[in-house]
Amino acid sequence: MTTVTDSTDVRRPQRVVTGAAPAANGARIGTSGRGFQIVSAIVLIVFAIIWLIPSLFALKTSLTDNGVAALGAGSILKDWNPTLHSYASFFHAGDIWNWYIASAITSVITAVLTVFFASMAAFALSRLRFRGRNFTLLLIVLGIMIPTQVLIVPIFQELNAMNLLNTYWSVIFPQVPAVIAVFIFKQFFDGIPADLEEAARIDGAGRWRVYWSVILPLSRPVLAAVTILTFVGVWNNLLLPLFVLTNPDLMTIPVGLATVQSSYGQRYADIQAGAILAALPLIILYLVFQRQIVEGVTGSGLKG
Amino acid sequence: MTTAAPPIVRERPRPAPAPGGPSRSPLRRGDPGPAWLFLAPFGIFYLAFLIGPTIFMIVASFFNTSLVHTDLGSFAGFKNYAEMLTRADFWSAMWHTLQFTIYTTPPLVILAFIFAVLTNRVRRGQWFFRLAFFMPYVLPSATISLIWVFVFTPATGLWALVESWFGITPGNGVLANPNTAMIGIAIATVWWTLGFNFVLYLAGLQEIPRELYEAAAVDGASNWAQIRYITLPLLSRTTTLVILLQIIASLKIFDQVYLMTGGGPGISTQVALGLITGTAFTDDRVGAASAASVLLFIVIVAVAVVRQLFDRSAARKEA
């Protein structure tokens, strides 16, 4: 996988140049390089601050009194009496707990099923020979191109016919066939040398043992990346749960938040606290698994 | 990339195993049973929730299907398509989708490229820039919509405050004006998804051999010249990919519009998926919604096919 995080790898050419091409222009390039560095850094810092402002402003608002927040952005910025009142009232109202539970259950189950089933399918495609293999590969490529969002109406009807509307399964099942996951796993498995299986095979291990005890343990990084990305994708999905979950007790975070927007009116601090609370688990997840998330996003973006 | 490459298959000529000892050569060819067992769990979901709905969508588009009845309803022929293709709000939704694509693609490509190239060149604090630019991408659309609707609050919002600093009289709000609502959605979207393109470009930058820059530097090429004549051309594949992915994502836009404007004011920001879900779930006209879905489906798959073809030709060139 591409190690995006390790971008220090591409070192500035100047340093090498001063070694390779002696004295003559080494110094000049060195200085221009430093000037470029400074300009780059300033441009980047300005934009990074612009990029951080909306989140920080939301955070600041969520820590402001509703009355002060209603007066406008200027009052929010000038206010220095931070309060956790909005968070407290959110937790007190109780809905947020239901939303967290719904989002956690659906995201975890979908991630587990997707990773398990997709890696099994990828193992078959990477390691086993069978009739219809090329056709199956074709189905995978076709599946990647299907825009699942556009299928929302037939999926709704199918879940309705299965009597699954307003159950967590209605959010889980349609998100399990993430074809891109099969693709990512297959690519990774293809890169695992065959010799590693030989020993297991000589020991009499069957296909399941090879998959479970040889391939999967060697695939931890890609397993982690796909698990996290699936989790994030399901947690953030709005379209599907919006239409298949109408029972307020079962709503996932994004659907619940959509109702906050319309029912909270001018309680800006409360609304922003809700926005932060919905994002909080993902912010933590991002800070912990930064590398896996960036690598996974890059991998699926480039290959999907 | 690898879709074109022939799959790596282990072909080890092995003697046929004695009956009762299949475990001795578990990976031999000619025993399809276990392979299908490995494929079945995913395959069932694939058929039930990808292929099945696709077929049902196509079938329902030719019927007067509704939500309340489980059957298809009466046969409609091409009436649903004729209706959609002559409805003004269908074309307006298509136009808004295109408008959204036009507004978001250039900044998402150009800014992401600039940020990535500069981040790749600064020596310290890369983690900070990655955090600033990429973090919004992992946040739920609900969070970003609540934040930006608040920023765009008429008269008292942060946007209005900044406008007043620059001597602009804040109007009745970016999202409340039919002429600027889509721009507001585009700004929120650029802020939200730029990180995705940013990391794709960072990954692309990793693959440019350092020797190229070294050689250019020896020849006295300035930093700008290096970017112009080495980085830009070598990242052209990433750029094409980013643009195609952006078009596909734009065609599927729903969340931001639903949460920020609800398609309004009026129908000034209504997009294809908003029209489809409205026609199906509000008007209870599944047949007509399916026809619109099929049309959108065709457009998206067409772009996706272009993407695949592009990937294949790029892979062939690399080989």
PDB file of C-alpha atoms in Angstrom, chain B residues 15-174:
ATOM      1  CA  PRO B  15      -1.460 -35.412  -9.234  1.00  0.00           C
ATOM      2  CA  ALA B  16      -5.076 -36.162  -8.540  1.00  0.00           C
ATOM      3  CA  PRO B  17      -5.335 -36.876  -4.827  1.00  0.00           C
ATOM      4  CA  ALA B  18      -6.433 -40.173  -3.520  1.00  0.00           C
ATOM      5  CA  PRO B  19     -10.069 -40.249  -2.455  1.00  0.00           C
ATOM      6  CA  GLY B  20     -10.449 -39.397   1.181  1.00  0.00           C
ATOM      7  CA  GLY B  21      -7.386 -37.226   1.217  1.00  0.00           C
ATOM      8  CA  PRO B  22      -8.522 -33.951  -0.313  1.00  0.00           C
ATOM      9  CA  SER B  23      -6.984 -31.969   2.500  1.00  0.00           C
ATOM     10  CA  ARG B  24      -3.533 -32.893   1.277  1.00  0.00           C
ATOM     11  CA  SER B  25      -3.833 -30.586  -1.714  1.00  0.00           C
ATOM     12  CA  PRO B  26      -6.537 -28.169  -0.794  1.00  0.00           C
ATOM     13  CA  LEU B  27      -5.767 -25.640  -3.480  1.00  0.00           C
ATOM     14  CA  ARG B  28      -5.758 -27.895  -6.498  1.00  0.00           C
ATOM     15  CA  ARG B  29      -7.943 -27.091  -9.435  1.00  0.00           C
ATOM     16  CA  GLY B  30     -11.106 -28.832 -10.449  1.00  0.00           C
ATOM     17  CA  ASP B  31     -12.901 -28.852  -7.116  1.00  0.00           C
ATOM     18  CA  PRO B  32     -15.253 -25.904  -7.338  1.00  0.00           C
ATOM     19  CA  GLY B  33     -17.310 -26.671  -4.252  1.00  0.00           C
ATOM     20  CA  PRO B  34     -15.252 -24.908  -1.588  1.00  0.00           C
ATOM     21  CA  ALA B  35     -14.566 -21.931  -3.847  1.00  0.00           C
ATOM     22  CA  TRP B  36     -18.266 -21.280  -4.137  1.00  0.00           C
ATOM     23  CA  LEU B  37     -18.647 -21.692  -0.387  1.00  0.00           C
ATOM     24  CA  PHE B  38     -16.157 -18.881   0.062  1.00  0.00           C
ATOM     25  CA  LEU B  39     -17.997 -16.741  -2.455  1.00  0.00           C
ATOM     26  CA  ALA B  40     -21.530 -17.521  -1.321  1.00  0.00           C
ATOM     27  CA  PRO B  41     -21.932 -15.225   1.728  1.00  0.00           C
ATOM     28  CA  PHE B  42     -20.803 -12.139  -0.159  1.00  0.00           C
ATOM     29  CA  GLY B  43     -22.531 -13.324  -3.309  1.00  0.00           C
ATOM     30  CA  ILE B  44     -25.912 -13.584  -1.590  1.00  0.00           C
ATOM     31  CA  PHE B  45     -25.717  -9.968  -0.416  1.00  0.00           C
ATOM     32  CA  TYR B  46     -24.370  -8.897  -3.799  1.00  0.00           C
ATOM     33  CA  LEU B  47     -27.338 -10.453  -5.575  1.00  0.00           C
ATOM     34  CA  ALA B  48     -29.910  -9.378  -2.991  1.00  0.00           C
ATOM     35  CA  PHE B  49     -28.875  -5.756  -2.546  1.00  0.00           C
ATOM     36  CA  LEU B  50     -27.030  -4.768  -5.724  1.00  0.00           C
ATOM     37  CA  ILE B  51     -28.180  -6.841  -8.701  1.00  0.00           C
ATOM     38  CA  GLY B  52     -31.706  -7.467  -7.403  1.00  0.00           C
ATOM     39  CA  PRO B  53     -32.553  -3.793  -6.805  1.00  0.00           C
ATOM     40  CA  THR B  54     -30.967  -2.834 -10.135  1.00  0.00           C
ATOM     41  CA  ILE B  55     -33.224  -5.270 -11.993  1.00  0.00           C
ATOM     42  CA  PHE B  56     -36.264  -4.277  -9.958  1.00  0.00           C
ATOM     43  CA  MET B  57     -35.567  -0.597 -10.645  1.00  0.00           C
ATOM     44  CA  ILE B  58     -35.494  -1.260 -14.391  1.00  0.00           C
ATOM     45  CA  VAL B  59     -38.664  -3.367 -14.284  1.00  0.00           C
ATOM     46  CA  ALA B  60     -40.561  -0.921 -12.063  1.00  0.00           C
ATOM     47  CA  SER B  61     -39.710   1.943 -14.401  1.00  0.00           C
ATOM     48  CA  PHE B  62     -42.118   0.394 -16.928  1.00  0.00           C
ATOM     49  CA  PHE B  63     -44.997   0.075 -14.446  1.00  0.00           C
ATOM     50  CA  ASN B  64     -47.205   2.346 -12.366  1.00  0.00           C
ATOM     51  CA  THR B  65     -45.679   0.999  -9.175  1.00  0.00           C
ATOM     52  CA  SER B  66     -46.576   2.543  -5.824  1.00  0.00           C
ATOM     53  CA  LEU B  67     -45.322   2.139  -2.274  1.00  0.00           C
ATOM     54  CA  VAL B  68     -48.565   0.922  -0.777  1.00  0.00           C
ATOM     55  CA  HIS B  69     -48.998  -2.144  -2.983  1.00  0.00           C
ATOM     56  CA  THR B  70     -46.452  -4.913  -3.113  1.00  0.00           C
ATOM     57  CA  ASP B  71     -47.211  -5.747  -6.749  1.00  0.00           C
ATOM     58  CA  LEU B  72     -45.873  -3.791  -9.702  1.00  0.00           C
ATOM     59  CA  GLY B  73     -49.126  -2.086 -10.641  1.00  0.00           C
ATOM     60  CA  SER B  74     -50.380  -1.626 -14.192  1.00  0.00           C
ATOM     61  CA  PHE B  75     -48.052  -1.687 -17.174  1.00  0.00           C
ATOM     62  CA  ALA B  76     -47.002   1.783 -18.268  1.00  0.00           C
ATOM     63  CA  GLY B  77     -44.611   1.148 -21.142  1.00  0.00           C
ATOM     64  CA  PHE B  78     -42.343   4.105 -21.710  1.00  0.00           C
ATOM     65  CA  LYS B  79     -44.820   6.565 -20.159  1.00  0.00           C
ATOM     66  CA  ASN B  80     -42.698   7.089 -17.033  1.00  0.00           C
ATOM     67  CA  TYR B  81     -39.676   7.919 -19.162  1.00  0.00           C
ATOM     68  CA  ALA B  82     -41.673  10.196 -21.435  1.00  0.00           C
ATOM     69  CA  GLU B  83     -43.015  11.988 -18.394  1.00  0.00           C
ATOM     70  CA  MET B  84     -39.607  12.426 -16.782  1.00  0.00           C
ATOM     71  CA  LEU B  85     -37.922  13.589 -19.970  1.00  0.00           C
ATOM     72  CA  THR B  86     -40.587  16.252 -20.488  1.00  0.00           C
ATOM     73  CA  ARG B  87     -40.844  17.414 -16.864  1.00  0.00           C
ATOM     74  CA  ALA B  88     -39.276  20.781 -16.247  1.00  0.00           C
ATOM     75  CA  ASP B  89     -38.246  19.883 -12.688  1.00  0.00           C
ATOM     76  CA  PHE B  90     -36.361  16.818 -13.954  1.00  0.00           C
ATOM     77  CA  TRP B  91     -34.220  18.933 -16.253  1.00  0.00           C
ATOM     78  CA  SER B  92     -33.845  21.583 -13.588  1.00  0.00           C
ATOM     79  CA  ALA B  93     -32.587  18.909 -11.166  1.00  0.00           C
ATOM     80  CA  MET B  94     -30.158  17.674 -13.825  1.00  0.00           C
ATOM     81  CA  TRP B  95     -28.994  21.245 -14.423  1.00  0.00           C
ATOM     82  CA  HIS B  96     -28.466  21.828 -10.691  1.00  0.00           C
ATOM     83  CA  THR B  97     -26.421  18.645 -10.501  1.00  0.00           C
ATOM     84  CA  LEU B  98     -24.290  19.909 -13.401  1.00  0.00           C
ATOM     85  CA  GLN B  99     -24.085  23.340 -11.775  1.00  0.00           C
ATOM     86  CA  PHE B 100     -22.859  21.728  -8.556  1.00  0.00           C
ATOM     87  CA  THR B 101     -20.233  19.783 -10.524  1.00  0.00           C
ATOM     88  CA  ILE B 102     -19.036  22.953 -12.264  1.00  0.00           C
ATOM     89  CA  TYR B 103     -18.786  24.876  -9.001  1.00  0.00           C
ATOM     90  CA  THR B 104     -17.004  22.202  -6.978  1.00  0.00           C
ATOM     91  CA  THR B 105     -14.660  20.437  -9.403  1.00  0.00           C
ATOM     92  CA  PRO B 106     -12.171  23.253 -10.208  1.00  0.00           C
ATOM     93  CA  PRO B 107     -11.519  24.286  -6.573  1.00  0.00           C
ATOM     94  CA  LEU B 108     -11.455  20.673  -5.419  1.00  0.00           C
ATOM     95  CA  VAL B 109      -8.831  19.796  -8.017  1.00  0.00           C
ATOM     96  CA  ILE B 110      -6.737  22.973  -8.012  1.00  0.00           C
ATOM     97  CA  LEU B 111      -6.683  23.641  -4.259  1.00  0.00           C
ATOM     98  CA  ALA B 112      -6.075  19.974  -3.433  1.00  0.00           C
ATOM     99  CA  PHE B 113      -3.163  19.917  -5.887  1.00  0.00           C
ATOM    100  CA  ILE B 114      -1.609  23.101  -4.482  1.00  0.00           C
ATOM    101  CA  PHE B 115      -2.059  22.032  -0.862  1.00  0.00           C
ATOM    102  CA  ALA B 116      -0.577  18.598  -1.567  1.00  0.00           C
ATOM    103  CA  VAL B 117       2.451  19.898  -3.472  1.00  0.00           C
ATOM    104  CA  LEU B 118       3.208  22.479  -0.796  1.00  0.00           C
ATOM    105  CA  THR B 119       2.598  20.049   2.080  1.00  0.00           C
ATOM    106  CA  ASN B 120       4.916  17.585   0.408  1.00  0.00           C
ATOM    107  CA  ARG B 121       7.670  20.212   0.320  1.00  0.00           C
ATOM    108  CA  VAL B 122       7.494  21.680   3.810  1.00  0.00           C
ATOM    109  CA  ARG B 123       9.818  19.962   6.181  1.00  0.00           C
ATOM    110  CA  ARG B 124       7.918  20.285   9.400  1.00  0.00           C
ATOM    111  CA  GLY B 125       4.313  20.146  10.539  1.00  0.00           C
ATOM    112  CA  GLN B 126       2.962  17.890   7.793  1.00  0.00           C
ATOM    113  CA  TRP B 127       0.732  16.179  10.354  1.00  0.00           C
ATOM    114  CA  PHE B 128      -0.916  19.535  11.084  1.00  0.00           C
ATOM    115  CA  PHE B 129      -1.784  20.258   7.455  1.00  0.00           C
ATOM    116  CA  ARG B 130      -3.053  16.731   6.965  1.00  0.00           C
ATOM    117  CA  LEU B 131      -5.227  17.160  10.038  1.00  0.00           C
ATOM    118  CA  ALA B 132      -6.578  20.534   8.907  1.00  0.00           C
ATOM    119  CA  PHE B 133      -7.358  19.546   5.328  1.00  0.00           C
ATOM    120  CA  PHE B 134      -8.316  15.887   5.708  1.00  0.00           C
ATOM    121  CA  MET B 135     -10.187  15.768   9.010  1.00  0.00           C
ATOM    122  CA  PRO B 136     -13.453  17.282   7.677  1.00  0.00           C
ATOM    123  CA  TYR B 137     -13.640  14.409   5.184  1.00  0.00           C
ATOM    124  CA  VAL B 138     -14.304  11.839   7.928  1.00  0.00           C
ATOM    125  CA  LEU B 139     -17.099  13.905   9.504  1.00  0.00           C
ATOM    126  CA  PRO B 140     -20.756  13.029   8.839  1.00  0.00           C
ATOM    127  CA  SER B 141     -22.592  15.125   6.259  1.00  0.00           C
ATOM    128  CA  ALA B 142     -25.048  15.970   9.035  1.00  0.00           C
ATOM    129  CA  THR B 143     -22.298  17.617  11.068  1.00  0.00           C
ATOM    130  CA  ILE B 144     -20.886  19.634   8.173  1.00  0.00           C
ATOM    131  CA  SER B 145     -24.372  20.734   7.146  1.00  0.00           C
ATOM    132  CA  LEU B 146     -25.283  21.925  10.643  1.00  0.00           C
ATOM    133  CA  ILE B 147     -21.991  23.820  10.837  1.00  0.00           C
ATOM    134  CA  TRP B 148     -22.365  25.519   7.460  1.00  0.00           C
ATOM    135  CA  VAL B 149     -26.047  26.348   7.797  1.00  0.00           C
ATOM    136  CA  PHE B 150     -25.043  28.073  11.011  1.00  0.00           C
ATOM    137  CA  VAL B 151     -22.101  29.849   9.351  1.00  0.00           C
ATOM    138  CA  PHE B 152     -24.520  31.061   6.653  1.00  0.00           C
ATOM    139  CA  THR B 153     -27.156  32.259   9.137  1.00  0.00           C
ATOM    140  CA  PRO B 154     -28.691  35.400   7.604  1.00  0.00           C
ATOM    141  CA  ALA B 155     -27.481  38.697   9.112  1.00  0.00           C
ATOM    142  CA  THR B 156     -25.917  37.248  12.291  1.00  0.00           C
ATOM    143  CA  GLY B 157     -23.874  34.317  10.969  1.00  0.00           C
ATOM    144  CA  LEU B 158     -20.091  34.083  10.706  1.00  0.00           C
ATOM    145  CA  TRP B 159     -20.263  34.538   6.922  1.00  0.00           C
ATOM    146  CA  ALA B 160     -22.244  37.765   7.330  1.00  0.00           C
ATOM    147  CA  LEU B 161     -19.744  38.956   9.958  1.00  0.00           C
ATOM    148  CA  VAL B 162     -16.795  38.377   7.607  1.00  0.00           C
ATOM    149  CA  GLU B 163     -18.725  40.085   4.807  1.00  0.00           C
ATOM    150  CA  SER B 164     -19.269  43.137   6.995  1.00  0.00           C
ATOM    151  CA  TRP B 165     -15.509  43.247   7.788  1.00  0.00           C
ATOM    152  CA  PHE B 166     -14.924  43.577   4.047  1.00  0.00           C
ATOM    153  CA  GLY B 167     -17.562  46.289   3.783  1.00  0.00           C
ATOM    154  CA  ILE B 168     -20.112  44.047   2.090  1.00  0.00           C
ATOM    155  CA  THR B 169     -23.656  44.477   3.347  1.00  0.00           C
ATOM    156  CA  PRO B 170     -24.828  40.989   4.308  1.00  0.00           C
ATOM    157  CA  GLY B 171     -27.858  40.088   2.234  1.00  0.00           C
ATOM    158  CA  ASN B 172     -30.666  37.830   3.299  1.00  0.00           C
ATOM    159  CA  GLY B 173     -28.289  34.874   3.567  1.00  0.00           C
ATOM    160  CA  VAL B 174     -26.388  32.783   1.038  1.00  0.00           C
TER     161      VAL B 174
END
